XYZ file of C-alpha atoms in Angstrom:
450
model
C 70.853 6.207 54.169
C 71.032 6.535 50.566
C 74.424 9.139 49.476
C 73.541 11.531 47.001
C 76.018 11.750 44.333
C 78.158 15.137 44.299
C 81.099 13.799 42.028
C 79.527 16.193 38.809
C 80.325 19.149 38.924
C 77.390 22.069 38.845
C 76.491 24.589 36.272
C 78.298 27.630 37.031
C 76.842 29.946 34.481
C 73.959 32.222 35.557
C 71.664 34.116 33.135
C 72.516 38.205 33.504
C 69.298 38.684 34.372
C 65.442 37.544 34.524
C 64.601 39.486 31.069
C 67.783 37.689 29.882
C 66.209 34.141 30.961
C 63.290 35.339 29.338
C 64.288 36.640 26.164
C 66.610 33.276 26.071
C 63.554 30.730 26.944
C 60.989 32.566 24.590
C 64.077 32.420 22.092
C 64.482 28.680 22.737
C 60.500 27.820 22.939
C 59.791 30.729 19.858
C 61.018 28.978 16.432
C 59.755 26.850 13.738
C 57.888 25.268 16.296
C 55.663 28.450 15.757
C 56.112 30.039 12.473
C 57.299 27.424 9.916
C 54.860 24.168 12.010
C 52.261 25.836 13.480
C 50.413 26.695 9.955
C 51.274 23.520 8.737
C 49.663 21.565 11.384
C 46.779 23.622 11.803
C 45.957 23.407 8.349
C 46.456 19.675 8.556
C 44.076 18.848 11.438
C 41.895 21.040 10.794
C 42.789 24.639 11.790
C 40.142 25.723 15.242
C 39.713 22.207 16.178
C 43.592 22.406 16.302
C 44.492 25.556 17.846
C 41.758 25.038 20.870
C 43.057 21.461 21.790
C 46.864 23.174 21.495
C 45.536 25.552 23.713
C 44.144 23.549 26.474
C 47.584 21.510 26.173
C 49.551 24.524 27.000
C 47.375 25.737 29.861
C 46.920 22.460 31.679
C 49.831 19.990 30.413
C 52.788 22.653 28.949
C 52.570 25.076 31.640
C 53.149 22.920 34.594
C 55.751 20.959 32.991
C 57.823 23.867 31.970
C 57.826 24.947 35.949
C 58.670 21.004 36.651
C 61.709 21.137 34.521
C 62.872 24.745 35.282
C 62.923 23.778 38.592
C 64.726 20.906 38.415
C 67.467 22.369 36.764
C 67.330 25.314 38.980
C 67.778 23.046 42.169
C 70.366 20.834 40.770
C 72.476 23.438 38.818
C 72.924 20.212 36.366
C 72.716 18.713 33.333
C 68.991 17.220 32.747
C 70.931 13.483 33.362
C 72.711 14.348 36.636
C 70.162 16.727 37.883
C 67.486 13.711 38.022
C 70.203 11.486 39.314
C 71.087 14.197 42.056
C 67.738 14.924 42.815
C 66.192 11.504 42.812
C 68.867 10.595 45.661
C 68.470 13.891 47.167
C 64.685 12.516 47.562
C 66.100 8.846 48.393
C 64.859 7.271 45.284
C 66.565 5.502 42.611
C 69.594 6.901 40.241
C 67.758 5.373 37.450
C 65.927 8.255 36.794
C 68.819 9.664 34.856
C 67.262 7.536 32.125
C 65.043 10.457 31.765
C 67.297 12.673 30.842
C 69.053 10.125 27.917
C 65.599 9.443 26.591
C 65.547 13.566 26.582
C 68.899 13.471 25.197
C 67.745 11.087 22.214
C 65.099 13.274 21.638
C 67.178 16.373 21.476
C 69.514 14.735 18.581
C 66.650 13.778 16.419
C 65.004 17.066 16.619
C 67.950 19.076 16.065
C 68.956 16.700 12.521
C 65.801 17.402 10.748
C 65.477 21.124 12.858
C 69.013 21.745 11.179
C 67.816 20.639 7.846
C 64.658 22.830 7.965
C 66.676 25.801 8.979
C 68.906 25.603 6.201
C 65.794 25.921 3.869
C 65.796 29.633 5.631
C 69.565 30.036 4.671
C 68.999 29.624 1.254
C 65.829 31.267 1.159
C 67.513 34.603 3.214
C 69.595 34.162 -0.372
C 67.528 34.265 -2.486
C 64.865 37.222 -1.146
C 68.011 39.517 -1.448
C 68.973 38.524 -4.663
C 65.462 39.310 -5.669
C 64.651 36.429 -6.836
C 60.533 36.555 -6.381
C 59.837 39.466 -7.621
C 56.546 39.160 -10.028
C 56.628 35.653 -10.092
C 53.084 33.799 -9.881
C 52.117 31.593 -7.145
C 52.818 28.647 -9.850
C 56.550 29.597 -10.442
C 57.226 29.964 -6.852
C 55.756 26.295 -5.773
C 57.941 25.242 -8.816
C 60.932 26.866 -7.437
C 60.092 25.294 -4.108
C 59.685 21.706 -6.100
C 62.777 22.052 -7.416
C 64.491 23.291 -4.277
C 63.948 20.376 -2.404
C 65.080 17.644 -5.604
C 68.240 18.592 -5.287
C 70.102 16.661 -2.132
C 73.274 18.498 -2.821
C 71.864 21.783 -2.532
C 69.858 20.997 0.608
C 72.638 19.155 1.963
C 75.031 22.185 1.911
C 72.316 24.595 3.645
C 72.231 22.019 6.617
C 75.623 21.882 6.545
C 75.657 25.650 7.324
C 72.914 25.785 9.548
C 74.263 23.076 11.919
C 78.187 25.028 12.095
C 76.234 28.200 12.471
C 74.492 26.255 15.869
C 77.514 24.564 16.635
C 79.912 27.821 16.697
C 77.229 29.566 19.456
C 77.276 26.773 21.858
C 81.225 26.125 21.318
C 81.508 29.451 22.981
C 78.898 29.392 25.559
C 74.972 30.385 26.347
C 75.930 33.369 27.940
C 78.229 35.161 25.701
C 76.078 34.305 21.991
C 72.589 33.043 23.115
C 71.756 36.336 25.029
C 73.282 38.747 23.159
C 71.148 37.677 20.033
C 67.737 36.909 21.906
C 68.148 40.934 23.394
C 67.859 42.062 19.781
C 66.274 39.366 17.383
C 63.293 37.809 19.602
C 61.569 41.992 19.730
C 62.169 42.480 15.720
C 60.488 39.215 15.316
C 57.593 40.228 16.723
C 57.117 43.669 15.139
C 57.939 41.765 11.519
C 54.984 39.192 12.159
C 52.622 42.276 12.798
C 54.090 44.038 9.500
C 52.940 40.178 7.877
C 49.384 40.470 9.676
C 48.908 43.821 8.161
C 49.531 42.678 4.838
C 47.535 39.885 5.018
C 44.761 42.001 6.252
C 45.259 44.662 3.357
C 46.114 41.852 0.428
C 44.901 38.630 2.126
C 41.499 36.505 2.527
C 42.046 37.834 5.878
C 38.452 37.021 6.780
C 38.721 33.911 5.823
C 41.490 33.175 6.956
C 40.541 34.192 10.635
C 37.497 32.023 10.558
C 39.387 29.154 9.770
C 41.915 29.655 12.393
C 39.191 30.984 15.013
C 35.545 29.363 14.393
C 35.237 25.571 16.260
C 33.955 22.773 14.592
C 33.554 20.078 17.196
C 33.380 17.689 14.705
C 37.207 18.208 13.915
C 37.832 17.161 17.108
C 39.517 13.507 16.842
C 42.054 11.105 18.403
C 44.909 12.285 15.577
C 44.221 16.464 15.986
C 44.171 15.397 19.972
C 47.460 13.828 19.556
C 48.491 16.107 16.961
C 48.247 19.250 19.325
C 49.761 17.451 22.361
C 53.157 16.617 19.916
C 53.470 20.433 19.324
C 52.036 21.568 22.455
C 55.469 20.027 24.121
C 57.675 20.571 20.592
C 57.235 24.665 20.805
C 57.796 24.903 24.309
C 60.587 22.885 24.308
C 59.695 20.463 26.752
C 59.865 16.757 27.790
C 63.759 16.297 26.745
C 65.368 18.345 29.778
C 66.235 21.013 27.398
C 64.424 23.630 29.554
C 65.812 22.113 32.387
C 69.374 22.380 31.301
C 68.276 26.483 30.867
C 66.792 26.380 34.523
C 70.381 25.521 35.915
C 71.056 29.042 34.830
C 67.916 30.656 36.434
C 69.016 32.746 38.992
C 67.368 32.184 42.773
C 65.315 35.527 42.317
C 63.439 34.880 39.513
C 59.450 33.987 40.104
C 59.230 30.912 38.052
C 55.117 31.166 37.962
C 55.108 34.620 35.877
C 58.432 33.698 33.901
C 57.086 30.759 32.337
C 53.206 32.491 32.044
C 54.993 35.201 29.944
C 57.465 32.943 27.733
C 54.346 30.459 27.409
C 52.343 33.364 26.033
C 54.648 34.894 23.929
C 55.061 31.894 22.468
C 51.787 31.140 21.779
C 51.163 34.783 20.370
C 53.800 34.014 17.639
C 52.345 30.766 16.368
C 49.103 32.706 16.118
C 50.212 35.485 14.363
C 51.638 32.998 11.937
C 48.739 31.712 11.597
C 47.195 35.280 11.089
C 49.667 36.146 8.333
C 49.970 33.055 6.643
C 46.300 31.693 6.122
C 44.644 34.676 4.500
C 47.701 34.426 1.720
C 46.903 30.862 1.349
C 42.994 31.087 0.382
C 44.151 34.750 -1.194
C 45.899 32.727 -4.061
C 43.521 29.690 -3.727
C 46.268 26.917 -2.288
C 45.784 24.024 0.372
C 46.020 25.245 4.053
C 47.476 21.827 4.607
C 50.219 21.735 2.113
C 52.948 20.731 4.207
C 56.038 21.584 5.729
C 56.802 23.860 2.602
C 53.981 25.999 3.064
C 55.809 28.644 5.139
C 58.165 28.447 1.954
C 55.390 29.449 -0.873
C 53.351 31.706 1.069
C 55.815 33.661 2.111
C 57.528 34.459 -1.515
C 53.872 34.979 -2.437
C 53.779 37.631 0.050
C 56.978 39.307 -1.265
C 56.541 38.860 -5.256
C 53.806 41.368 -4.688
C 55.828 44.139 -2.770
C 58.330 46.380 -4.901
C 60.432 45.955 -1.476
C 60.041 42.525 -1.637
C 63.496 41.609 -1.507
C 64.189 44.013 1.507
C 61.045 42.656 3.995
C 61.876 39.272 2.469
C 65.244 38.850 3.479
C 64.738 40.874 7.047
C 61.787 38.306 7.368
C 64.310 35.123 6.773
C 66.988 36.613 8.512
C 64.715 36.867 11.778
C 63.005 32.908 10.527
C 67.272 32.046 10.800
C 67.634 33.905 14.382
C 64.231 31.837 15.446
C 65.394 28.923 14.630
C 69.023 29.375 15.638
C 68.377 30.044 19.315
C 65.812 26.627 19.612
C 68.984 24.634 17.906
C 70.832 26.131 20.209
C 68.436 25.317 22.733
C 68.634 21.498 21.693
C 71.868 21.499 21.114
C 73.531 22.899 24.855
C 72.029 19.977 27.080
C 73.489 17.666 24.521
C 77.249 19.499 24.786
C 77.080 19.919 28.421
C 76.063 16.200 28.908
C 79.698 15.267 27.255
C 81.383 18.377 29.193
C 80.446 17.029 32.600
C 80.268 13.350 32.369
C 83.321 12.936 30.307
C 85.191 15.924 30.565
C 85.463 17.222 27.374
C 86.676 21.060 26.216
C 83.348 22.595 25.196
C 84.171 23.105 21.812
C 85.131 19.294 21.299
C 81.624 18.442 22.681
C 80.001 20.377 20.309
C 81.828 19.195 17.565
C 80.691 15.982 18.669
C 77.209 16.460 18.839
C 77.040 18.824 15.635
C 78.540 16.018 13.331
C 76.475 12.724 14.878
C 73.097 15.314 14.346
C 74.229 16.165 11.004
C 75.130 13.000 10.281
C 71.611 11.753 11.308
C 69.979 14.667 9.267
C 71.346 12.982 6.111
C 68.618 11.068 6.097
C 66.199 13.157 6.220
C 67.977 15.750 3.274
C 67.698 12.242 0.916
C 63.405 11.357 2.006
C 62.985 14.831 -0.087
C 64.631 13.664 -3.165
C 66.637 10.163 -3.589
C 65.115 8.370 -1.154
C 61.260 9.540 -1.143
C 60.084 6.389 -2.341
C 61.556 4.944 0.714
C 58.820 4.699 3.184
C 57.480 2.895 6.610
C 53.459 2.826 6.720
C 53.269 5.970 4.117
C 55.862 7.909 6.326
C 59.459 9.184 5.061
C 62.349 9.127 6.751
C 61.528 12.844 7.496
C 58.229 12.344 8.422
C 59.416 9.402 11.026
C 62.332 12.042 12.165
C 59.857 14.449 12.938
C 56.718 12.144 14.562
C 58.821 9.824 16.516
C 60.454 12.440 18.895
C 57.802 15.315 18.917
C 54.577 12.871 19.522
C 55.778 9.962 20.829
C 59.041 10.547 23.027
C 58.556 14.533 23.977
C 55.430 13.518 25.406
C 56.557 10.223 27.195
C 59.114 12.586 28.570
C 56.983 15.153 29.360
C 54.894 12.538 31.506
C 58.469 11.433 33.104
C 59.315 14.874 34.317
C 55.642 15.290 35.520
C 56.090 12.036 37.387
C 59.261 13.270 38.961
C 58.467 16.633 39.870
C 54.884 15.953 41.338
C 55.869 12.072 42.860
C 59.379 11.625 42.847
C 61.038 14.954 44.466
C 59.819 15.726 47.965
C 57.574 18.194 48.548
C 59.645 20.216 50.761
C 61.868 20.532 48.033
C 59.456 21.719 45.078
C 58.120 23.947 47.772
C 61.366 26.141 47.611
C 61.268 26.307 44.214
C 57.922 27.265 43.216
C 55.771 30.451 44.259
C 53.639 29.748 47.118
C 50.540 31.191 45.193
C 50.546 29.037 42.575
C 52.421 25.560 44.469
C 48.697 24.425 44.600
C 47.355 24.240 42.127
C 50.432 23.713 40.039
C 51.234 20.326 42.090
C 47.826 19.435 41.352
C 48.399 19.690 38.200
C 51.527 18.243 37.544
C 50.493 15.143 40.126
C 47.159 14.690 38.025
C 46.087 16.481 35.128
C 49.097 16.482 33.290
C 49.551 12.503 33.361
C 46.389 11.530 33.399
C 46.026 13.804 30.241
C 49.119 12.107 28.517
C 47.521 8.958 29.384
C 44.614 9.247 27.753
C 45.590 10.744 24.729
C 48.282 7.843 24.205
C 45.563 4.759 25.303
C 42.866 6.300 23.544
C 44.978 6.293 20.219
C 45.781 2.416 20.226
C-alpha cells in the first residue's frame, strides 16, 4: 500500500470569506494580463479573430482548469509541489508529479521578472501624470517620451527595483493581512475607472471603429499563431497552469461553490480585458497609430487620453495608481506559491523566503530592463530577451502546465475525490472537459504549430 506523505505541514490560512476569495482571485487573474496585454495582442493578431479564439479558450480550456487547480489546493491545503505529491499518493500514483508544480514554479519566476519590470513602467508613469507632465502634448511628443523612457536602463532599472520590494513587502507579511485588504477596495474602483475610459473613448474616440475592430470576425484571421496566441493569454490572465491558483485554493474555505466562484472571477476578468480593449482602440485610430504597436501601447494611448483633459493629471494618476494595484495583487499572486514553496520545504521565516524569491526574480528581470536599451540588438530568431521572457512561460510552459493539471485532475486523482470537491451540477460536464477537451485542445494547438 503506497503511504501518503504527511511530513509538510498544511496551509493554515483561510480566506475571510467567499467575496474575499473572490475579490483576491479576480485581483490575482485581473492585471496586465488584461489592461496593459490584452490590447497589445489583439491588435497584434488581429483584434476579432483574437478575442473569439480567447474566448472559446476560456470557456472550454481556462474554466475547467481553474476548478482543477482550485481544487487541488483546496483538498491538499498545500503548496502546488506538495499538494500534487500528497494527492498523487493519496490516489496511489507516483510522487513525481510534484514536478508539476516546479515546472509551475519556473514559470512563476519568469513571469514575475519581466511582470515586475512592466509594473514599474506604471510607477513611473503614476509620477509623472501627477506631476502633469502630459498636459497638451501631441501624440508625437508623448511616443517620444515613451522612446526615451525605455533607453534609459538606469531609470527602468530603479522602477523594477520598486515594484518588486513593493510585491515583496505584501507577501513578507502574509495573503491575508495585505492581499485582501487591497483587493476589497482597488479591484471595484478599477472597474468604475475603465467605464470613465470607455466613455471617453466613446465621446473623443474612433469609438466605432474601434468596436468593429475588436467585435466584427474575419475568419480569415484565424491562423495557427492567433490560435496559439490566444491560448498563451487565455492561461496568462487567469493565472493558470503554474499552481498559482492552486496555492490560493488552499485558502478556499469548504463552503465556497467552486462552479459559480470561478464563472464570476472568469468573467470579471474577461470584462476588464474587454473594456480595455473598448477604451484603448478608439484612441488608437482617433490619433491615427498602429493597433499593434506593442507592449508600450497602453503607455501612449493612455497619456493621449489625458493630454486632452484639463484634469488630466488627476484621472491620470488615479488611472496608474489602480494599473499599480492590478498589477500588484497578480505579482503577488506569482510571487506567494514561490515563498510558501521555501516556507514549507525548507523552513524558512516568511520574510526570508520572500527576500529570496524577490532578489533571484529581480535578478532575472535584469535582463529583460537591458533587451529595451543596451542589449536590443541582442536577439534569438528576431526575439529579445524580453520577448523570450515573456513567450517562453506564457505560451509554451503555462500551457504545458495547464495540460499537466488537466491530466491530474481528470486522470490522476480519483474520482471519488474530485467528486467532493466539485458541485454535483456541473462534475459532468466539467470532468468531461477537463478529461477531453481541454487536452485534446492543448494538443492540437501545440502539434498543429510544428
Amino acid at each position: 500500500m503506497v503511504r501518503v506523505e504527511t511530513s509538510v505541514p498544511v496551509v493554515r490560512e483561510r480566506w475571510s470569506s467567499k467575496l474575499a476569495f473572490i475579490l483576491a482571485a479576480t485581483g490575482a487573474a485581473v492585471g496586465l494580463g488584461n489592461i496593459w496585454r490584452f490590447p497589445y495582442m489583439a491588435g497584434m493578431y488581429g483584434g476579432s479573430a483574437f478575442l473569439l479564439i480567447y474566448l472559446i479558450f476560456v470557456l472550454i480550456i481556462g474554466l475547467p482548469i481553474m476548478i482543477a487547480e482550485i481544487l487541488i489546493g483546496r483538498r491538499s491545503r498545500k503548496n502546488p509541489v506538495d499538494a500534487l505529491i500528497t494527492l498523487a499518493q493519496e490516489s496511489n500514483h507516483s510522487r513525481k508529479w510534484g514536478l508539476l508544480g516546479w515546472l509551475g514554479a519556473l514559470a512563476l519566476l519568469l513571469i514575475l521578472s519581466f511582470y515586475s519590470v512592466v509594473a514599474g513602467w506604471n510607477v513611473a508613469y503614476l509620477i509623472k501624470s501627477f506631476s502633469n507632465e502630459f498636459y497638451q502634448l501631441n501624440p508625437a511628443q508623448i511616443t517620444n517620451m515613451w522612446k526615451s523612457f525605455l533607453a534609459n536602463p538606469w531609470h527602468l532599472l530603479g522602477w523594477h527595483s520598486i515594484f518588486m520590494f513593493l510585491t515583496m513587502v505584501v507577501v513578507a507579511k502574509g495573503v491575508k493581512g495585505g492581499l485582501e485588504k487591497a483587493t476589497k477596495f482597488m479591484m471595484p474602483a478599477l472597474y468604475v475607472i475603465l467605464f470613465i475610459l470607455v466613455i471617453y473613448a466613446f465621446s473623443y474616440g474612433n469609438f466605432n471603429k474601434g468596436f468593429h475592430f475588436l467585435f466584427d470576425f474575419n475568419h480569415s484571421k484565424i491562423t495557427t499563431s492567433v490560435v496559439i496566441a490566444a491560448l498563451g493569454h487565455a492561461f496568462f490572465t487567469l493565472a493558470l497552469g503554474a499552481g498559482a491558483m492552486a496555492m490560493y485554493g488552499a485558502y478556499v474555505p469548504r463552503n465556497v461553490n467552486l462552479g459559480k466562484t470561478v464563472l464570476i472571477v472568469a468573467s470579471l476578468d474577461v470584462l476588464v480585458a474587454i473594456l480595455s480593449g473598448l477604451a484603448i482602440f478608439p484612441i488608437v485610430f482617433a490619433y491615427h497609430l498602429p493597433p499593434n504597436s506593442g507592449p508600450g501601447l497602453m503607455y501612449v494611448t493612455l497619456p493621449i487620453i489625458l493630454a486632452h483633459l484639463s484634469s488630466g493629471w488627476f484621472i491620470g494618476g488615479l488611472c496608474f495608481l489602480l494599473l499599480l494595484f492590478a498589477a500588484w495583487t497578480s505579482s503577488i499572486n506569482l510571487a506567494e506559491p514561490l515563498v510558501v514553496i521555501l516556507t514549507e520545504r525548507l523552513g524558512l521565516k516568511r520574510t526570508y523566503a520572500a527576500i529570496i524569491i524577490g532578489l533571484t526574480a529581480w535578478f532575472i528581470g535584469i535582463g529583460s530592463v537591458l533587451s529595451f536599451n543596451r542589449w536590443q540588438s541582442i536577439k534569438l530568431h528576431g526575439l529579445t530577451i524580453f520577448d523570450i521572457s515573456t513567450n517562453l512561460p506564457t505560451d509554451i510552459i503555462l500551457p504545458l502546465g495547464g495540460l499537466g493539471f488537466a491530466i491530474f485532475a481528470g486522470w490522476v486523482m480519483k474520482k471519488t475525490i474530485t467528486q467532493k470537491e466539485v458541485p454535483s451540477e456541473i462534475y459532468s460536464i466539467w470532468r468531461f472537459l477537463v478529461r477531453y477537451v481541454a487536452p485534446l485542445g492543448i494538443l492540437i494547438v501545440f502539434i498543429s504549430s510544428i
